[in-house]
Amino acid sequence: MKTLLLVAALLATSAASAQTASSDAALAKRLNQLMRDPAAPETEVRAVLDGCHFTQVIRKYRSAGQQNEAVVFQVSHQKNGADWAVKSDDKVEFELKLGVEWSQVTSLTYAPALDEKTNRRYFEVKIKRERTAKNGSGTNSTTLELPLYTSDEAVARDLVRQLEQVRRRCAG
């Protein structure tokens, strides 16, 4: 009987885990659709939800004539639940990755914004991470800003609500 209960509990946990991964993938897909700036097709902004870690990737691809000018470099840093990386190669002119652990995120907000080049309104989601220094001498903070190219506030509010659910689930 105990074995049967253990198997049932493991199956339920596995099903819940699969459902969470599926909803996280759907959320990331929706974010990625809305972060795509139609005015800048050579630039990609993506969100990656990997368990309790959030990564924002900003990538600008080289145009056809730039391959000969490529400078290859890669630098990265990972410490205390936050990470960043910068790289360039023959296909990518510039790539920046910023990551945070959801357990260290202290606030999720959104606000209207204006693209001054196109005079187009959109929303910006801000993910703020704060961490107290180990010696207690202060705090370290990081803010990720995600553009949402929509003028519909309900869409921005719903995405922030879903991100908040992920944050709470990961905060334990």
PDB file of C-alpha atoms in Angstrom:
ATOM      1  CA  MET A   1       0.000   0.000   0.000  1.00  0.00           C
ATOM      2  CA  LYS A   2       2.821   2.432   0.866  1.00  0.00           C
ATOM      3  CA  THR A   3       4.476   1.714  -2.474  1.00  0.00           C
ATOM      4  CA  LEU A   4       1.234   2.476  -4.308  1.00  0.00           C
ATOM      5  CA  LEU A   5       0.875   5.790  -2.445  1.00  0.00           C
ATOM      6  CA  LEU A   6       4.499   6.681  -3.195  1.00  0.00           C
ATOM      7  CA  VAL A   7       4.025   5.916  -6.903  1.00  0.00           C
ATOM      8  CA  ALA A   8       0.822   8.003  -6.969  1.00  0.00           C
ATOM      9  CA  ALA A   9       2.589  10.921  -5.270  1.00  0.00           C
ATOM     10  CA  LEU A  10       5.507  10.719  -7.708  1.00  0.00           C
ATOM     11  CA  LEU A  11       3.126  10.641 -10.683  1.00  0.00           C
ATOM     12  CA  ALA A  12       1.207  13.651  -9.334  1.00  0.00           C
ATOM     13  CA  THR A  13       4.456  15.572  -8.782  1.00  0.00           C
ATOM     14  CA  SER A  14       5.662  14.654 -12.263  1.00  0.00           C
ATOM     15  CA  ALA A  15       2.344  15.776 -13.818  1.00  0.00           C
ATOM     16  CA  ALA A  16       2.431  19.075 -11.904  1.00  0.00           C
ATOM     17  CA  SER A  17       6.031  19.620 -12.970  1.00  0.00           C
ATOM     18  CA  ALA A  18       5.149  18.981 -16.613  1.00  0.00           C
ATOM     19  CA  GLN A  19       2.181  21.354 -16.382  1.00  0.00           C
ATOM     20  CA  THR A  20       4.391  24.065 -14.827  1.00  0.00           C
ATOM     21  CA  ALA A  21       7.015  23.633 -17.564  1.00  0.00           C
ATOM     22  CA  SER A  22       4.287  23.826 -20.198  1.00  0.00           C
ATOM     23  CA  SER A  23       2.768  27.003 -18.735  1.00  0.00           C
ATOM     24  CA  ASP A  24       6.266  28.557 -18.398  1.00  0.00           C
ATOM     25  CA  ALA A  25       6.971  27.723 -22.051  1.00  0.00           C
ATOM     26  CA  ALA A  26       3.672  29.303 -23.122  1.00  0.00           C
ATOM     27  CA  LEU A  27       4.444  32.407 -21.048  1.00  0.00           C
ATOM     28  CA  ALA A  28       7.950  32.701 -22.557  1.00  0.00           C
ATOM     29  CA  LYS A  29       6.506  32.271 -26.054  1.00  0.00           C
ATOM     30  CA  ARG A  30       3.979  35.062 -25.471  1.00  0.00           C
ATOM     31  CA  LEU A  31       6.640  37.358 -23.999  1.00  0.00           C
ATOM     32  CA  ASN A  32       8.922  36.687 -26.963  1.00  0.00           C
ATOM     33  CA  GLN A  33       6.138  37.536 -29.424  1.00  0.00           C
ATOM     34  CA  LEU A  34       5.450  40.855 -27.709  1.00  0.00           C
ATOM     35  CA  MET A  35       9.111  41.814 -27.221  1.00  0.00           C
ATOM     36  CA  ARG A  36       9.789  41.571 -30.964  1.00  0.00           C
ATOM     37  CA  ASP A  37      10.122  45.153 -32.242  1.00  0.00           C
ATOM     38  CA  PRO A  38       8.709  45.297 -35.769  1.00  0.00           C
ATOM     39  CA  ALA A  39      10.785  48.442 -36.423  1.00  0.00           C
ATOM     40  CA  ALA A  40      14.060  46.587 -35.687  1.00  0.00           C
ATOM     41  CA  PRO A  41      13.914  43.145 -37.365  1.00  0.00           C
ATOM     42  CA  GLU A  42      17.690  42.601 -37.002  1.00  0.00           C
ATOM     43  CA  THR A  43      17.387  42.806 -33.199  1.00  0.00           C
ATOM     44  CA  GLU A  44      15.932  40.012 -31.117  1.00  0.00           C
ATOM     45  CA  VAL A  45      14.855  40.259 -27.487  1.00  0.00           C
ATOM     46  CA  ARG A  46      13.934  36.974 -25.831  1.00  0.00           C
ATOM     47  CA  ALA A  47      12.914  35.696 -22.439  1.00  0.00           C
ATOM     48  CA  VAL A  48      13.978  32.279 -21.194  1.00  0.00           C
ATOM     49  CA  LEU A  49      12.167  30.757 -18.226  1.00  0.00           C
ATOM     50  CA  ASP A  50      14.240  27.847 -16.943  1.00  0.00           C
ATOM     51  CA  GLY A  51      12.832  26.558 -13.697  1.00  0.00           C
ATOM     52  CA  CYS A  52      13.364  29.339 -11.172  1.00  0.00           C
ATOM     53  CA  HIS A  53      15.820  31.289 -13.321  1.00  0.00           C
ATOM     54  CA  PHE A  54      14.856  34.080 -15.714  1.00  0.00           C
ATOM     55  CA  THR A  55      17.142  35.151 -18.558  1.00  0.00           C
ATOM     56  CA  GLN A  56      16.714  38.049 -20.961  1.00  0.00           C
ATOM     57  CA  VAL A  57      18.649  37.807 -24.233  1.00  0.00           C
ATOM     58  CA  ILE A  58      19.193  40.851 -26.453  1.00  0.00           C
ATOM     59  CA  ARG A  59      20.815  39.980 -29.766  1.00  0.00           C
ATOM     60  CA  LYS A  60      21.601  42.128 -32.804  1.00  0.00           C
ATOM     61  CA  TYR A  61      22.518  40.194 -35.914  1.00  0.00           C
ATOM     62  CA  ARG A  62      25.101  41.378 -38.421  1.00  0.00           C
ATOM     63  CA  SER A  63      23.906  42.551 -41.805  1.00  0.00           C
ATOM     64  CA  ALA A  64      25.269  40.730 -44.875  1.00  0.00           C
ATOM     65  CA  GLY A  65      28.105  43.237 -45.425  1.00  0.00           C
ATOM     66  CA  GLN A  66      29.419  43.058 -41.853  1.00  0.00           C
ATOM     67  CA  GLN A  67      30.825  39.498 -41.795  1.00  0.00           C
ATOM     68  CA  ASN A  68      34.341  40.659 -42.719  1.00  0.00           C
ATOM     69  CA  GLU A  69      34.374  43.135 -39.839  1.00  0.00           C
ATOM     70  CA  ALA A  70      33.600  40.539 -37.170  1.00  0.00           C
ATOM     71  CA  VAL A  71      35.374  40.793 -33.842  1.00  0.00           C
ATOM     72  CA  VAL A  72      34.961  37.619 -31.841  1.00  0.00           C
ATOM     73  CA  PHE A  73      34.738  37.907 -28.052  1.00  0.00           C
ATOM     74  CA  GLN A  74      32.808  36.410 -25.176  1.00  0.00           C
ATOM     75  CA  VAL A  75      32.739  37.501 -21.538  1.00  0.00           C
ATOM     76  CA  SER A  76      30.483  36.197 -18.792  1.00  0.00           C
ATOM     77  CA  HIS A  77      29.999  36.397 -15.062  1.00  0.00           C
ATOM     78  CA  GLN A  78      27.842  34.388 -12.670  1.00  0.00           C
ATOM     79  CA  LYS A  79      27.586  35.006  -8.939  1.00  0.00           C
ATOM     80  CA  ASN A  80      25.002  34.903  -6.146  1.00  0.00           C
ATOM     81  CA  GLY A  81      21.968  34.131  -8.299  1.00  0.00           C
ATOM     82  CA  ALA A  82      22.590  36.669 -11.055  1.00  0.00           C
ATOM     83  CA  ASP A  83      24.488  36.326 -14.284  1.00  0.00           C
ATOM     84  CA  TRP A  84      25.407  38.225 -17.403  1.00  0.00           C
ATOM     85  CA  ALA A  85      27.235  37.491 -20.625  1.00  0.00           C
ATOM     86  CA  VAL A  86      28.300  39.531 -23.650  1.00  0.00           C
ATOM     87  CA  LYS A  87      29.469  38.130 -26.957  1.00  0.00           C
ATOM     88  CA  SER A  88      30.086  38.899 -30.603  1.00  0.00           C
ATOM     89  CA  ASP A  89      30.996  36.662 -33.530  1.00  0.00           C
ATOM     90  CA  ASP A  90      30.696  36.459 -37.297  1.00  0.00           C
ATOM     91  CA  LYS A  91      26.872  36.233 -37.195  1.00  0.00           C
ATOM     92  CA  VAL A  92      26.025  38.240 -34.085  1.00  0.00           C
ATOM     93  CA  GLU A  93      27.167  41.851 -33.842  1.00  0.00           C
ATOM     94  CA  PHE A  94      26.232  42.052 -30.164  1.00  0.00           C
ATOM     95  CA  GLU A  95      24.533  39.748 -27.669  1.00  0.00           C
ATOM     96  CA  LEU A  96      23.767  40.512 -24.043  1.00  0.00           C
ATOM     97  CA  LYS A  97      22.312  37.962 -21.626  1.00  0.00           C
ATOM     98  CA  LEU A  98      21.079  39.002 -18.187  1.00  0.00           C
ATOM     99  CA  GLY A  99      19.766  36.476 -15.699  1.00  0.00           C
ATOM    100  CA  VAL A 100      18.268  36.437 -12.220  1.00  0.00           C
ATOM    101  CA  GLU A 101      16.903  33.880  -9.802  1.00  0.00           C
ATOM    102  CA  TRP A 102      13.192  34.450  -9.179  1.00  0.00           C
ATOM    103  CA  SER A 103      13.744  34.000  -5.436  1.00  0.00           C
ATOM    104  CA  GLN A 104      15.781  37.240  -5.453  1.00  0.00           C
ATOM    105  CA  VAL A 105      13.261  39.291  -7.443  1.00  0.00           C
ATOM    106  CA  THR A 106      11.708  41.900  -5.151  1.00  0.00           C
ATOM    107  CA  SER A 107       9.256  43.544  -7.550  1.00  0.00           C
ATOM    108  CA  LEU A 108       7.561  43.179 -10.910  1.00  0.00           C
ATOM    109  CA  THR A 109       5.968  46.272 -12.418  1.00  0.00           C
ATOM    110  CA  TYR A 110       4.889  47.594 -15.770  1.00  0.00           C
ATOM    111  CA  ALA A 111       4.501  51.117 -17.110  1.00  0.00           C
ATOM    112  CA  PRO A 112       3.617  52.791 -20.393  1.00  0.00           C
ATOM    113  CA  ALA A 113       6.529  53.876 -22.577  1.00  0.00           C
ATOM    114  CA  LEU A 114       7.019  55.772 -25.821  1.00  0.00           C
ATOM    115  CA  ASP A 115       9.364  54.915 -28.673  1.00  0.00           C
ATOM    116  CA  GLU A 116      10.621  58.368 -29.644  1.00  0.00           C
ATOM    117  CA  LYS A 117      11.816  57.230 -33.098  1.00  0.00           C
ATOM    118  CA  THR A 118       8.445  55.836 -34.189  1.00  0.00           C
ATOM    119  CA  ASN A 119       6.218  57.767 -31.757  1.00  0.00           C
ATOM    120  CA  ARG A 120       4.642  54.418 -30.873  1.00  0.00           C
ATOM    121  CA  ARG A 121       3.362  53.563 -27.414  1.00  0.00           C
ATOM    122  CA  TYR A 122       4.188  50.265 -25.741  1.00  0.00           C
ATOM    123  CA  PHE A 123       4.575  48.888 -22.218  1.00  0.00           C
ATOM    124  CA  GLU A 124       7.730  48.091 -20.318  1.00  0.00           C
ATOM    125  CA  VAL A 125       7.935  45.370 -17.674  1.00  0.00           C
ATOM    126  CA  LYS A 126      10.542  45.909 -14.960  1.00  0.00           C
ATOM    127  CA  ILE A 127      11.943  42.960 -13.034  1.00  0.00           C
ATOM    128  CA  LYS A 128      13.880  44.216 -10.010  1.00  0.00           C
ATOM    129  CA  ARG A 129      16.320  42.031  -8.100  1.00  0.00           C
ATOM    130  CA  GLU A 130      17.807  43.122  -4.796  1.00  0.00           C
ATOM    131  CA  ARG A 131      20.214  41.228  -2.675  1.00  0.00           C
ATOM    132  CA  THR A 132      21.783  42.277   0.612  1.00  0.00           C
ATOM    133  CA  ALA A 133      25.560  42.099   0.591  1.00  0.00           C
ATOM    134  CA  LYS A 134      26.979  39.239   2.646  1.00  0.00           C
ATOM    135  CA  ASN A 135      28.732  41.611   5.023  1.00  0.00           C
ATOM    136  CA  GLY A 136      25.524  43.628   5.476  1.00  0.00           C
ATOM    137  CA  SER A 137      27.108  46.766   4.042  1.00  0.00           C
ATOM    138  CA  GLY A 138      24.343  47.448   1.544  1.00  0.00           C
ATOM    139  CA  THR A 139      22.373  45.978  -1.292  1.00  0.00           C
ATOM    140  CA  ASN A 140      23.104  45.008  -4.856  1.00  0.00           C
ATOM    141  CA  SER A 141      20.303  45.554  -7.328  1.00  0.00           C
ATOM    142  CA  THR A 142      19.609  44.681 -10.930  1.00  0.00           C
ATOM    143  CA  THR A 143      16.635  45.779 -13.019  1.00  0.00           C
ATOM    144  CA  LEU A 144      15.716  44.015 -16.237  1.00  0.00           C
ATOM    145  CA  GLU A 145      13.477  45.976 -18.591  1.00  0.00           C
ATOM    146  CA  LEU A 146      11.332  44.041 -21.055  1.00  0.00           C
ATOM    147  CA  PRO A 147       9.582  45.950 -23.841  1.00  0.00           C
ATOM    148  CA  LEU A 148       6.084  44.734 -24.703  1.00  0.00           C
ATOM    149  CA  TYR A 149       5.071  46.068 -28.101  1.00  0.00           C
ATOM    150  CA  THR A 150       1.376  46.342 -27.404  1.00  0.00           C
ATOM    151  CA  SER A 151      -0.819  49.284 -26.572  1.00  0.00           C
ATOM    152  CA  ASP A 152      -3.214  47.035 -24.620  1.00  0.00           C
ATOM    153  CA  GLU A 153      -2.647  47.541 -20.905  1.00  0.00           C
ATOM    154  CA  ALA A 154      -4.685  44.419 -20.071  1.00  0.00           C
ATOM    155  CA  VAL A 155      -2.104  42.315 -21.934  1.00  0.00           C
ATOM    156  CA  ALA A 156       0.790  43.872 -19.980  1.00  0.00           C
ATOM    157  CA  ARG A 157      -1.064  43.470 -16.676  1.00  0.00           C
ATOM    158  CA  ASP A 158      -1.831  39.795 -17.416  1.00  0.00           C
ATOM    159  CA  LEU A 159       1.786  39.015 -18.308  1.00  0.00           C
ATOM    160  CA  VAL A 160       3.041  40.657 -15.109  1.00  0.00           C
ATOM    161  CA  ARG A 161       0.446  38.635 -13.163  1.00  0.00           C
ATOM    162  CA  GLN A 162       1.755  35.409 -14.719  1.00  0.00           C
ATOM    163  CA  LEU A 163       5.367  36.374 -14.038  1.00  0.00           C
ATOM    164  CA  GLU A 164       4.400  37.140 -10.443  1.00  0.00           C
ATOM    165  CA  GLN A 165       2.945  33.623 -10.147  1.00  0.00           C
ATOM    166  CA  VAL A 166       6.269  32.159 -11.310  1.00  0.00           C
ATOM    167  CA  ARG A 167       8.139  34.388  -8.841  1.00  0.00           C
ATOM    168  CA  ARG A 168       5.930  33.293  -5.934  1.00  0.00           C
ATOM    169  CA  ARG A 169       6.206  29.628  -6.865  1.00  0.00           C
ATOM    170  CA  CYS A 170       9.994  29.938  -6.877  1.00  0.00           C
ATOM    171  CA  ALA A 171      10.204  32.017  -3.707  1.00  0.00           C
ATOM    172  CA  GLY A 172       8.932  28.978  -1.839  1.00  0.00           C
TER     173      GLY A 172
END
